[in-house]
Amino acid sequence: MRIQFLGANQQVTGSCYLVETDNQRFLIDCGLYQERAYLDRNWAPFPVPPETIECLLLTHVHLDHSGLIPKIVREGYRGKIIATPATAELLPIVLCDAARIQVEDAEYKKKRHKKEGRHGPHPEIPLYTEAEVEKALKLVRTAPYEKAIPLSKTLQVRFCDAGHILGSSMIELTIKEMNRHRIIIFTGDIGQWKKPLVRDPSMFERADAVIMESTYGDRDHEDPSDEETMLADIISETVRAGGNVVIPVFAVERAQELLFHLSRLVRQKRIPRLPVFLDSPMATNVTEVFLHHHECLDEETTGLFRSGASPFKFSGLIFTRTKEESKAINSFRRPCLIMAGSGMCTAGRIKHHLVQNISRPEPTILFVGYQATGTLGRQILDGQPEVRIFGQQHPVRAQVRQIQGFSGHAGRTGLLKWLGNFTIPYPQVFLTHGEKNVSQSLMDVIVRQKGWNVDVPAYRETWGWA
């Protein structure tokens, strides 16, 4: 058995792992690269002939884990795509939205490059279309949490709750080779404990190898009890200044978690009355999917639904679907709160709202999720004096704030807590899905505190048992 690391190695996006046994070859995730330095990998032929891969196991729907699926299907993949029921319901929403954005961006770039008399580094065509997404979706099959499912005579898989987003999972593989059973766990993205909406991450006692994310492996988030207070203070300060609060959000989970907190702040009258726009058709559709999967939600959230106090309904909340409704937000003459995708400001409606707000001192650009290196969101967060949006330079005069505690990823303490549940013999640990210095920082802590074998694999590095 061997594992080849095909993405999110010493950086954060593009999660993908190839697992090969004596008689089978399959993938864990097939993610889109979103960091500027690695975008060429989206366009390059897949490192392994897709037609030779028998199965794809999907941890969750975020694009950095699922966003290249239509491309490998176009290149010849014909196997099953197995995911939890909630992930399977979310996947059409996420991938179709990605395809639409790619088509729109390709058309816009083509016109702009023609006007500027130049060509960009990537083809002026979409990476894939909605028709190609539809072809990929025909391959999707579902698997419930906690049920061992045989993939072959020597291999079984179990999907366990990751506590990251709706439907997210850790994948436990049990492989029988040479009369021995080996267990490999792919964490996907590990969520935080005691977060609203979804349940806490699953824990394990035994594994031979663990492939673990390390996004926040060098630091911890704010105290969760402080998140709402920080959010309330930022909103109140910005409203007093006469500005809008503009929040780039990931449509899956982050938007819904913010609605959860905003609904409490509104009902407790801890923030001024103001319009709250969820300007994302995708996030609106995802919010509806939450209503279909109470089995994924924690006790607090299911209790709210039973009592009739839905966290997705409150005074001032406005869902906008059409482009016209989105544009109309700019005509408001009083402060408002705008949530729009994409979460790293790489595409979507958020870019239009940034153009309208980023060069004025009154608004606040509030980041509540991870910003990968090279993305527009990271440039703003890092304090660049001006940024390029839609081909034009815009000075950054707005207030820029961040609340890390809303992240769907566990911080260092949470990751160490998760590892701490394993018993002797301890697993070999591979740290992925983290910037190189961050993963290495976490590796140093694990080695120093626990004495375990830990590695930070490079792109296309291979590891396995003889």
Tab-separated table of C-alpha atoms in Angstrom:
chain	number	residue	atom	x	y	z
A	1	MET	CA	0.000	0.000	0.000
A	2	ARG	CA	1.198	3.499	-0.761
A	3	ILE	CA	-0.074	7.088	-0.602
A	4	GLN	CA	0.920	9.784	-3.058
A	5	PHE	CA	0.355	13.380	-1.927
A	6	LEU	CA	-1.172	15.242	-4.874
A	7	GLY	CA	-2.302	18.507	-3.296
A	8	ALA	CA	-2.407	20.803	-0.258
A	9	ASN	CA	1.218	19.943	0.446
A	10	GLN	CA	3.105	22.701	2.257
A	11	GLN	CA	0.240	24.987	1.226
A	12	VAL	CA	-3.491	25.042	1.822
A	13	THR	CA	-5.593	24.423	-1.307
A	14	GLY	CA	-5.939	21.586	-3.808
A	15	SER	CA	-6.397	18.706	-1.354
A	16	CYS	CA	-5.926	15.346	-3.101
A	17	TYR	CA	-4.396	11.985	-2.158
A	18	LEU	CA	-3.887	8.896	-4.292
A	19	VAL	CA	-4.065	5.589	-2.416
A	20	GLU	CA	-2.861	2.412	-4.128
A	21	THR	CA	-3.167	-1.139	-2.874
A	22	ASP	CA	-2.119	-4.329	-4.645
A	23	ASN	CA	-5.315	-4.348	-6.669
A	24	GLN	CA	-6.957	-0.939	-6.372
A	25	ARG	CA	-6.272	2.741	-6.969
A	26	PHE	CA	-8.507	5.490	-5.568
A	27	LEU	CA	-8.554	9.153	-4.518
A	28	ILE	CA	-9.336	10.989	-1.316
A	29	ASP	CA	-10.638	14.424	-2.430
A	30	CYS	CA	-9.908	16.231	-5.669
A	31	GLY	CA	-9.601	19.913	-4.823
A	32	LEU	CA	-9.193	23.146	-6.738
A	33	TYR	CA	-6.053	25.216	-6.237
A	34	GLN	CA	-6.957	28.754	-5.155
A	35	GLU	CA	-3.521	30.153	-4.307
A	36	ARG	CA	-2.078	32.223	-7.146
A	37	ALA	CA	1.298	30.441	-7.131
A	38	TYR	CA	-0.353	27.072	-7.853
A	39	LEU	CA	-3.131	27.929	-10.316
A	40	ASP	CA	-1.271	26.266	-13.197
A	41	ARG	CA	-1.941	22.894	-11.568
A	42	ASN	CA	-5.688	23.376	-12.189
A	43	TRP	CA	-5.031	23.473	-15.930
A	44	ALA	CA	-2.351	20.793	-16.147
A	45	PRO	CA	-3.334	17.178	-16.934
A	46	PHE	CA	-4.116	15.223	-13.775
A	47	PRO	CA	-0.909	13.594	-12.437
A	48	VAL	CA	-2.425	10.091	-12.761
A	49	PRO	CA	-4.537	8.891	-15.726
A	50	PRO	CA	-8.076	9.370	-14.337
A	51	GLU	CA	-9.417	6.303	-16.149
A	52	THR	CA	-7.145	4.116	-13.974
A	53	ILE	CA	-8.760	5.332	-10.724
A	54	GLU	CA	-11.601	3.188	-9.413
A	55	CYS	CA	-13.164	5.349	-6.717
A	56	LEU	CA	-13.134	8.868	-5.227
A	57	LEU	CA	-13.949	9.415	-1.549
A	58	LEU	CA	-14.954	13.011	-0.772
A	59	THR	CA	-14.496	14.501	2.706
A	60	HIS	CA	-16.621	17.613	2.076
A	61	VAL	CA	-17.772	20.080	-0.581
A	62	HIS	CA	-15.438	23.056	-0.159
A	63	LEU	CA	-13.837	23.751	-3.533
A	64	ASP	CA	-10.310	23.180	-2.271
A	65	HIS	CA	-11.429	19.574	-1.711
A	66	SER	CA	-13.984	19.029	-4.514
A	67	GLY	CA	-13.408	21.675	-7.176
A	68	LEU	CA	-11.444	19.608	-9.734
A	69	ILE	CA	-13.906	16.702	-9.889
A	70	PRO	CA	-15.595	17.833	-13.154
A	71	LYS	CA	-12.184	18.243	-14.784
A	72	ILE	CA	-10.990	14.710	-14.006
A	73	VAL	CA	-14.338	13.344	-15.222
A	74	ARG	CA	-13.772	15.173	-18.510
A	75	GLU	CA	-10.291	13.627	-18.621
A	76	GLY	CA	-11.653	10.094	-18.259
A	77	TYR	CA	-12.615	9.306	-14.658
A	78	ARG	CA	-15.649	6.971	-14.543
A	79	GLY	CA	-15.608	5.566	-11.004
A	80	LYS	CA	-17.944	6.246	-8.102
A	81	ILE	CA	-17.801	9.464	-6.074
A	82	ILE	CA	-18.786	8.527	-2.511
A	83	ALA	CA	-19.796	11.109	0.114
A	84	THR	CA	-22.221	11.629	3.003
A	85	PRO	CA	-25.859	12.447	2.097
A	86	ALA	CA	-25.505	16.125	3.076
A	87	THR	CA	-22.310	16.469	1.039
A	88	ALA	CA	-24.027	14.834	-1.944
A	89	GLU	CA	-26.894	17.343	-1.728
A	90	LEU	CA	-24.529	20.299	-1.425
A	91	LEU	CA	-22.203	19.217	-4.239
A	92	PRO	CA	-24.428	20.317	-7.182
A	93	ILE	CA	-24.866	23.749	-5.579
A	94	VAL	CA	-21.144	24.271	-5.041
A	95	LEU	CA	-19.847	22.895	-8.345
A	96	CYS	CA	-22.518	24.520	-10.531
A	97	ASP	CA	-21.806	27.870	-8.878
A	98	ALA	CA	-18.079	27.372	-9.496
A	99	ALA	CA	-18.756	26.568	-13.159
A	100	ARG	CA	-20.918	29.660	-13.615
A	101	ILE	CA	-18.265	31.882	-12.039
A	102	GLN	CA	-15.579	30.362	-14.251
A	103	VAL	CA	-17.644	30.963	-17.379
A	104	GLU	CA	-18.332	34.573	-16.362
A	105	ASP	CA	-14.697	35.200	-15.407
A	106	ALA	CA	-13.444	33.701	-18.664
A	107	GLU	CA	-15.708	35.984	-20.693
A	108	TYR	CA	-14.708	39.021	-18.653
A	109	LYS	CA	-10.985	38.247	-18.946
A	110	LYS	CA	-11.301	37.654	-22.665
A	111	LYS	CA	-12.877	41.092	-23.167
A	112	ARG	CA	-10.426	42.816	-20.840
A	113	HIS	CA	-7.348	41.180	-22.350
A	114	LYS	CA	-8.556	42.032	-25.852
A	115	LYS	CA	-8.998	45.652	-24.808
A	116	GLU	CA	-5.538	45.673	-23.184
A	117	GLY	CA	-3.933	43.877	-26.134
A	118	ARG	CA	-2.554	40.983	-24.100
A	119	HIS	CA	-3.186	37.398	-23.007
A	120	GLY	CA	-3.332	36.085	-19.462
A	121	PRO	CA	-1.286	33.160	-18.084
A	122	HIS	CA	-4.253	30.763	-18.363
A	123	PRO	CA	-6.644	29.997	-21.252
A	124	GLU	CA	-9.493	32.451	-21.654
A	125	ILE	CA	-11.936	29.577	-21.293
A	126	PRO	CA	-13.627	28.140	-18.192
A	127	LEU	CA	-11.923	25.266	-16.410
A	128	TYR	CA	-15.227	23.405	-16.769
A	129	THR	CA	-18.876	24.129	-17.532
A	130	GLU	CA	-22.197	23.314	-15.884
A	131	ALA	CA	-22.733	20.545	-18.445
A	132	GLU	CA	-19.483	18.927	-17.285
A	133	VAL	CA	-20.594	19.297	-13.668
A	134	GLU	CA	-23.835	17.482	-14.490
A	135	LYS	CA	-21.884	14.591	-16.009
A	136	ALA	CA	-19.762	14.326	-12.856
A	137	LEU	CA	-22.797	14.386	-10.545
A	138	LYS	CA	-24.144	11.198	-12.141
A	139	LEU	CA	-21.263	9.339	-10.489
A	140	VAL	CA	-22.147	10.403	-6.920
A	141	ARG	CA	-23.203	7.781	-4.368
A	142	THR	CA	-23.949	8.323	-0.671
A	143	ALA	CA	-22.658	6.695	2.509
A	144	PRO	CA	-24.049	7.390	6.004
A	145	TYR	CA	-21.855	8.334	8.928
A	146	GLU	CA	-20.263	5.542	10.981
A	147	LYS	CA	-21.161	2.620	8.692
A	148	ALA	CA	-18.294	0.437	7.440
A	149	ILE	CA	-18.655	0.087	3.670
A	150	PRO	CA	-16.643	-2.493	1.693
A	151	LEU	CA	-14.935	-1.147	-1.411
A	152	SER	CA	-13.293	-4.479	-2.208
A	153	LYS	CA	-12.391	-7.769	-0.509
A	154	THR	CA	-9.395	-6.083	1.123
A	155	LEU	CA	-10.641	-2.543	1.726
A	156	GLN	CA	-13.432	-0.872	3.685
A	157	VAL	CA	-14.216	2.779	4.381
A	158	ARG	CA	-16.035	4.542	7.203
A	159	PHE	CA	-17.157	8.178	7.102
A	160	CYS	CA	-16.974	9.913	10.513
A	161	ASP	CA	-18.125	13.419	11.429
A	162	ALA	CA	-15.378	16.047	11.061
A	163	GLY	CA	-17.280	18.903	12.734
A	164	HIS	CA	-16.119	21.296	10.000
A	165	ILE	CA	-19.170	22.008	7.834
A	166	LEU	CA	-22.508	20.370	7.106
A	167	GLY	CA	-21.824	16.843	5.867
A	168	SER	CA	-18.067	17.026	6.399
A	169	SER	CA	-16.277	13.821	7.230
A	170	MET	CA	-13.070	12.174	8.255
A	171	ILE	CA	-12.353	9.047	6.240
A	172	GLU	CA	-11.154	5.888	7.974
A	173	LEU	CA	-9.726	3.247	5.664
A	174	THR	CA	-9.146	-0.308	6.822
A	175	ILE	CA	-6.858	-2.208	4.466
A	176	LYS	CA	-6.186	-5.930	4.717
A	177	GLU	CA	-2.814	-6.859	3.286
A	178	MET	CA	-0.751	-9.985	3.940
A	179	ASN	CA	-3.081	-11.111	6.780
A	180	ARG	CA	-2.749	-7.775	8.561
A	181	HIS	CA	-5.257	-4.963	8.948
A	182	ARG	CA	-3.936	-1.424	8.672
A	183	ILE	CA	-5.970	1.693	9.478
A	184	ILE	CA	-5.386	5.036	7.757
A	185	ILE	CA	-7.324	8.154	8.718
A	186	PHE	CA	-7.689	11.187	6.452
A	187	THR	CA	-9.017	14.006	8.610
A	188	GLY	CA	-10.243	16.291	5.855
A	189	ASP	CA	-10.701	19.573	7.724
A	190	ILE	CA	-11.060	19.231	11.497
A	191	GLY	CA	-13.634	21.528	13.045
A	192	GLN	CA	-13.650	23.252	16.408
A	193	TRP	CA	-15.359	21.880	19.492
A	194	LYS	CA	-18.493	23.529	20.916
A	195	LYS	CA	-19.250	25.441	17.728
A	196	PRO	CA	-22.847	26.216	16.730
A	197	LEU	CA	-24.736	24.304	14.031
A	198	VAL	CA	-22.709	21.127	13.451
A	199	ARG	CA	-21.600	18.394	15.819
A	200	ASP	CA	-18.115	18.102	17.328
A	201	PRO	CA	-15.310	16.246	15.497
A	202	SER	CA	-15.069	12.464	15.798
A	203	MET	CA	-12.265	10.988	17.885
A	204	PHE	CA	-10.271	7.803	17.268
A	205	GLU	CA	-8.079	5.583	19.426
A	206	ARG	CA	-6.168	3.569	16.857
A	207	ALA	CA	-4.551	4.134	13.464
A	208	ASP	CA	-1.365	3.144	11.693
A	209	ALA	CA	-1.173	6.434	9.795
A	210	VAL	CA	-2.969	9.779	10.009
A	211	ILE	CA	-3.056	12.395	7.254
A	212	MET	CA	-4.050	15.507	9.179
A	213	GLU	CA	-4.783	19.065	8.170
A	214	SER	CA	-2.727	21.804	9.827
A	215	THR	CA	-4.274	25.075	8.606
A	216	TYR	CA	-3.970	26.771	12.003
A	217	GLY	CA	-1.232	24.548	13.380
A	218	ASP	CA	0.863	27.455	14.656
A	219	ARG	CA	-1.778	29.347	16.634
A	220	ASP	CA	-5.100	29.273	18.449
A	221	HIS	CA	-8.270	31.213	17.805
A	222	GLU	CA	-9.879	33.738	20.100
A	223	ASP	CA	-11.922	32.417	22.990
A	224	PRO	CA	-15.191	31.285	21.362
A	225	SER	CA	-17.167	33.144	23.984
A	226	ASP	CA	-15.657	36.391	22.700
A	227	GLU	CA	-16.688	35.954	19.048
A	228	GLU	CA	-20.154	37.464	19.348
A	229	THR	CA	-18.873	40.365	21.440
A	230	MET	CA	-16.169	41.144	18.876
A	231	LEU	CA	-18.724	40.923	16.055
A	232	ALA	CA	-21.156	43.189	17.907
A	233	ASP	CA	-18.433	45.750	18.657
A	234	ILE	CA	-17.227	45.874	15.031
A	235	ILE	CA	-20.767	46.298	13.710
A	236	SER	CA	-21.604	49.030	16.239
A	237	GLU	CA	-18.367	50.941	15.612
A	238	THR	CA	-18.823	50.817	11.846
A	239	VAL	CA	-22.449	51.932	12.014
A	240	ARG	CA	-21.433	54.880	14.210
A	241	ALA	CA	-18.848	55.809	11.577
A	242	GLY	CA	-21.541	55.708	8.902
A	243	GLY	CA	-20.052	52.785	6.992
A	244	ASN	CA	-21.037	49.326	5.778
A	245	VAL	CA	-19.708	46.083	7.211
A	246	VAL	CA	-18.565	43.946	4.277
A	247	ILE	CA	-17.868	40.285	5.073
A	248	PRO	CA	-16.435	37.851	2.509
A	249	VAL	CA	-18.042	34.515	3.372
A	250	PHE	CA	-17.777	30.917	2.347
A	251	ALA	CA	-21.276	29.925	1.248
A	252	VAL	CA	-21.146	26.620	3.095
A	253	GLU	CA	-21.128	26.911	6.903
A	254	ARG	CA	-19.488	30.299	7.431
A	255	ALA	CA	-22.505	32.175	6.088
A	256	GLN	CA	-24.876	30.055	8.165
A	257	GLU	CA	-22.753	30.372	11.305
A	258	LEU	CA	-22.757	34.144	10.934
A	259	LEU	CA	-26.541	34.091	10.558
A	260	PHE	CA	-26.690	32.078	13.789
A	261	HIS	CA	-24.699	34.709	15.700
A	262	LEU	CA	-26.376	37.694	14.048
A	263	SER	CA	-29.819	36.307	14.883
A	264	ARG	CA	-28.845	36.206	18.570
A	265	LEU	CA	-27.356	39.692	18.483
A	266	VAL	CA	-30.508	41.075	16.853
A	267	ARG	CA	-32.869	39.321	19.278
A	268	GLN	CA	-30.779	40.462	22.256
A	269	LYS	CA	-30.634	44.017	20.818
A	270	ARG	CA	-26.836	44.065	21.075
A	271	ILE	CA	-26.355	45.667	17.643
A	272	PRO	CA	-28.111	48.621	15.963
A	273	ARG	CA	-31.018	47.897	13.666
A	274	LEU	CA	-29.671	47.635	10.135
A	275	PRO	CA	-30.299	45.713	6.918
A	276	VAL	CA	-28.335	42.436	6.783
A	277	PHE	CA	-27.851	41.175	3.228
A	278	LEU	CA	-26.874	37.622	2.404
A	279	ASP	CA	-25.882	38.452	-1.150
A	280	SER	CA	-25.144	34.953	-2.349
A	281	PRO	CA	-27.620	32.733	-4.180
A	282	MET	CA	-25.377	29.808	-3.373
A	283	ALA	CA	-25.335	30.551	0.370
A	284	THR	CA	-29.126	30.929	0.257
A	285	ASN	CA	-29.464	27.507	-1.379
A	286	VAL	CA	-27.043	25.990	1.119
A	287	THR	CA	-29.045	27.436	4.009
A	288	GLU	CA	-32.085	25.550	2.702
A	289	VAL	CA	-30.077	22.295	2.649
A	290	PHE	CA	-29.415	22.720	6.397
A	291	LEU	CA	-33.153	22.305	6.933
A	292	HIS	CA	-33.010	18.845	5.318
A	293	HIS	CA	-30.228	17.444	7.479
A	294	HIS	CA	-30.985	17.881	11.160
A	295	GLU	CA	-29.037	14.643	11.722
A	296	CYS	CA	-25.859	16.672	11.156
A	297	LEU	CA	-26.741	19.474	13.584
A	298	ASP	CA	-25.839	19.840	17.243
A	299	GLU	CA	-28.361	19.815	20.085
A	300	GLU	CA	-28.446	23.602	20.502
A	301	THR	CA	-29.358	24.175	16.865
A	302	THR	CA	-31.978	21.434	16.674
A	303	GLY	CA	-33.477	22.881	19.868
A	304	LEU	CA	-33.797	26.299	18.220
A	305	PHE	CA	-35.617	24.798	15.259
A	306	ARG	CA	-37.975	22.895	17.558
A	307	SER	CA	-38.775	26.085	19.481
A	308	GLY	CA	-39.500	28.051	16.305
A	309	ALA	CA	-36.520	30.397	16.773
A	310	SER	CA	-34.767	29.564	13.528
A	311	PRO	CA	-31.238	31.019	13.440
A	312	PHE	CA	-31.785	31.698	9.734
A	313	LYS	CA	-34.656	34.145	10.235
A	314	PHE	CA	-34.500	37.500	12.004
A	315	SER	CA	-35.541	41.135	11.606
A	316	GLY	CA	-33.573	42.961	8.911
A	317	LEU	CA	-32.299	39.845	7.112
A	318	ILE	CA	-32.603	40.054	3.322
A	319	PHE	CA	-31.655	37.247	0.912
A	320	THR	CA	-30.670	38.536	-2.524
A	321	ARG	CA	-30.594	36.192	-5.498
A	322	THR	CA	-30.619	38.259	-8.696
A	323	LYS	CA	-27.891	40.538	-10.036
A	324	GLU	CA	-30.353	43.414	-9.925
A	325	GLU	CA	-31.004	42.852	-6.226
A	326	SER	CA	-27.267	42.695	-5.606
A	327	LYS	CA	-26.616	45.957	-7.436
A	328	ALA	CA	-29.457	47.645	-5.562
A	329	ILE	CA	-27.562	47.211	-2.284
A	330	ASN	CA	-25.250	50.018	-3.394
A	331	SER	CA	-28.185	52.429	-3.451
A	332	PHE	CA	-28.736	52.170	0.314
A	333	ARG	CA	-28.021	55.475	1.978
A	334	ARG	CA	-27.615	54.128	5.494
A	335	PRO	CA	-25.214	51.581	6.938
A	336	CYS	CA	-25.823	47.910	6.238
A	337	LEU	CA	-24.076	44.579	6.648
A	338	ILE	CA	-23.202	42.702	3.461
A	339	MET	CA	-22.163	39.048	3.353
A	340	ALA	CA	-21.095	37.801	-0.063
A	341	GLY	CA	-18.881	35.157	-1.653
A	342	SER	CA	-16.322	34.131	-2.329
A	343	GLY	CA	-14.713	33.699	1.077
A	344	MET	CA	-11.180	34.532	-0.140
A	345	CYS	CA	-12.404	37.298	-2.508
A	346	THR	CA	-11.173	35.332	-5.520
A	347	ALA	CA	-14.445	35.646	-7.442
A	348	GLY	CA	-18.139	36.385	-7.082
A	349	ARG	CA	-20.200	39.299	-5.808
A	350	ILE	CA	-17.854	40.203	-2.973
A	351	LYS	CA	-15.483	41.792	-5.480
A	352	HIS	CA	-18.181	44.235	-6.586
A	353	HIS	CA	-18.917	45.193	-2.963
A	354	LEU	CA	-15.209	45.670	-2.302
A	355	VAL	CA	-14.989	48.080	-5.240
A	356	GLN	CA	-17.826	50.113	-3.708
A	357	ASN	CA	-16.418	50.184	-0.166
A	358	ILE	CA	-12.696	49.505	0.059
A	359	SER	CA	-11.473	53.009	-0.813
A	360	ARG	CA	-13.651	54.825	1.737
A	361	PRO	CA	-12.620	55.187	5.407
A	362	GLU	CA	-16.043	54.553	6.956
A	363	PRO	CA	-16.665	50.882	5.981
A	364	THR	CA	-15.107	47.825	7.599
A	365	ILE	CA	-13.913	44.804	5.631
A	366	LEU	CA	-14.291	41.949	8.117
A	367	PHE	CA	-12.603	38.586	7.497
A	368	VAL	CA	-14.009	35.557	9.307
A	369	GLY	CA	-12.294	32.729	7.397
A	370	TYR	CA	-8.859	31.628	6.256
A	371	GLN	CA	-7.222	33.708	3.495
A	372	ALA	CA	-4.774	31.678	1.409
A	373	THR	CA	-1.471	33.161	0.262
A	374	GLY	CA	-1.807	35.128	-2.971
A	375	THR	CA	-5.577	35.608	-2.826
A	376	LEU	CA	-7.167	39.050	-2.906
A	377	GLY	CA	-8.446	38.513	0.628
A	378	ARG	CA	-4.929	37.778	1.880
A	379	GLN	CA	-3.558	40.882	0.149
A	380	ILE	CA	-6.140	43.056	1.907
A	381	LEU	CA	-5.619	41.333	5.245
A	382	ASP	CA	-1.835	41.702	4.969
A	383	GLY	CA	-2.236	45.469	4.694
A	384	GLN	CA	-1.369	46.155	1.074
A	385	PRO	CA	-1.990	49.888	0.446
A	386	GLU	CA	-3.821	49.151	-2.811
A	387	VAL	CA	-5.210	46.051	-4.512
A	388	ARG	CA	-6.200	45.099	-8.040
A	389	ILE	CA	-9.891	44.306	-8.558
A	390	PHE	CA	-11.373	43.773	-12.025
A	391	GLY	CA	-8.163	45.006	-13.622
A	392	GLN	CA	-8.111	48.312	-11.730
A	393	GLN	CA	-6.026	49.405	-8.740
A	394	HIS	CA	-8.021	50.473	-5.670
A	395	PRO	CA	-6.465	52.141	-2.608
A	396	VAL	CA	-7.360	50.429	0.670
A	397	ARG	CA	-8.786	53.060	3.010
A	398	ALA	CA	-11.487	51.000	4.738
A	399	GLN	CA	-10.942	49.493	8.153
A	400	VAL	CA	-9.712	45.899	7.880
A	401	ARG	CA	-10.548	43.531	10.750
A	402	GLN	CA	-10.424	39.805	11.373
A	403	ILE	CA	-12.150	37.419	13.778
A	404	GLN	CA	-10.344	34.094	13.610
A	405	GLY	CA	-12.641	32.326	16.043
A	406	PHE	CA	-15.326	31.897	13.398
A	407	SER	CA	-13.022	29.612	11.451
A	408	GLY	CA	-14.286	26.119	10.753
A	409	HIS	CA	-10.780	24.777	11.452
A	410	ALA	CA	-9.435	23.722	14.827
A	411	GLY	CA	-6.507	25.752	16.146
A	412	ARG	CA	-3.268	24.249	17.457
A	413	THR	CA	-4.740	23.237	20.817
A	414	GLY	CA	-7.683	21.546	19.097
A	415	LEU	CA	-5.429	19.620	16.720
A	416	LEU	CA	-3.282	18.419	19.621
A	417	LYS	CA	-6.425	17.464	21.533
A	418	TRP	CA	-7.582	15.382	18.581
A	419	LEU	CA	-4.219	13.607	18.304
A	420	GLY	CA	-4.135	13.060	22.045
A	421	ASN	CA	-6.930	10.499	21.887
A	422	PHE	CA	-4.756	7.907	20.089
A	423	THR	CA	-3.289	5.075	22.131
A	424	ILE	CA	-0.106	3.020	21.813
A	425	PRO	CA	1.166	2.156	19.227
A	426	TYR	CA	0.968	5.746	18.026
A	427	PRO	CA	0.347	6.484	14.342
A	428	GLN	CA	2.691	7.919	11.746
A	429	VAL	CA	1.430	11.482	11.200
A	430	PHE	CA	1.530	13.435	7.943
A	431	LEU	CA	0.685	17.142	8.140
A	432	THR	CA	-0.949	18.647	5.069
A	433	HIS	CA	-3.325	21.498	4.220
A	434	GLY	CA	-1.129	24.120	5.867
A	435	GLU	CA	1.471	26.645	4.791
A	436	LYS	CA	4.942	25.124	5.055
A	437	ASN	CA	6.110	27.088	8.091
A	438	VAL	CA	2.790	26.462	9.863
A	439	SER	CA	2.885	22.687	9.303
A	440	GLN	CA	6.503	22.535	10.400
A	441	SER	CA	5.704	24.510	13.530
A	442	LEU	CA	3.003	22.006	14.455
A	443	MET	CA	5.349	19.107	13.612
A	444	ASP	CA	7.942	20.482	16.028
A	445	VAL	CA	5.361	20.677	18.812
A	446	ILE	CA	4.113	17.112	18.233
A	447	VAL	CA	7.641	15.705	18.164
A	448	ARG	CA	8.659	17.674	21.255
A	449	GLN	CA	5.546	16.866	23.303
A	450	LYS	CA	4.773	13.335	22.137
A	451	GLY	CA	7.882	11.977	20.435
A	452	TRP	CA	5.828	10.677	17.480
A	453	ASN	CA	6.989	10.227	13.892
A	454	VAL	CA	5.751	13.243	11.929
A	455	ASP	CA	6.357	14.353	8.351
A	456	VAL	CA	5.370	17.350	6.223
A	457	PRO	CA	5.258	15.762	2.755
A	458	ALA	CA	6.090	17.618	-0.446
A	459	TYR	CA	3.915	17.666	-3.559
A	460	ARG	CA	3.838	14.242	-5.296
A	461	GLU	CA	5.883	12.626	-2.517
A	462	THR	CA	5.024	8.955	-1.999
A	463	TRP	CA	4.911	6.946	1.235
A	464	GLY	CA	3.784	3.427	1.956
A	465	TRP	CA	4.284	0.025	3.475
A	466	ALA	CA	6.197	-2.717	1.695
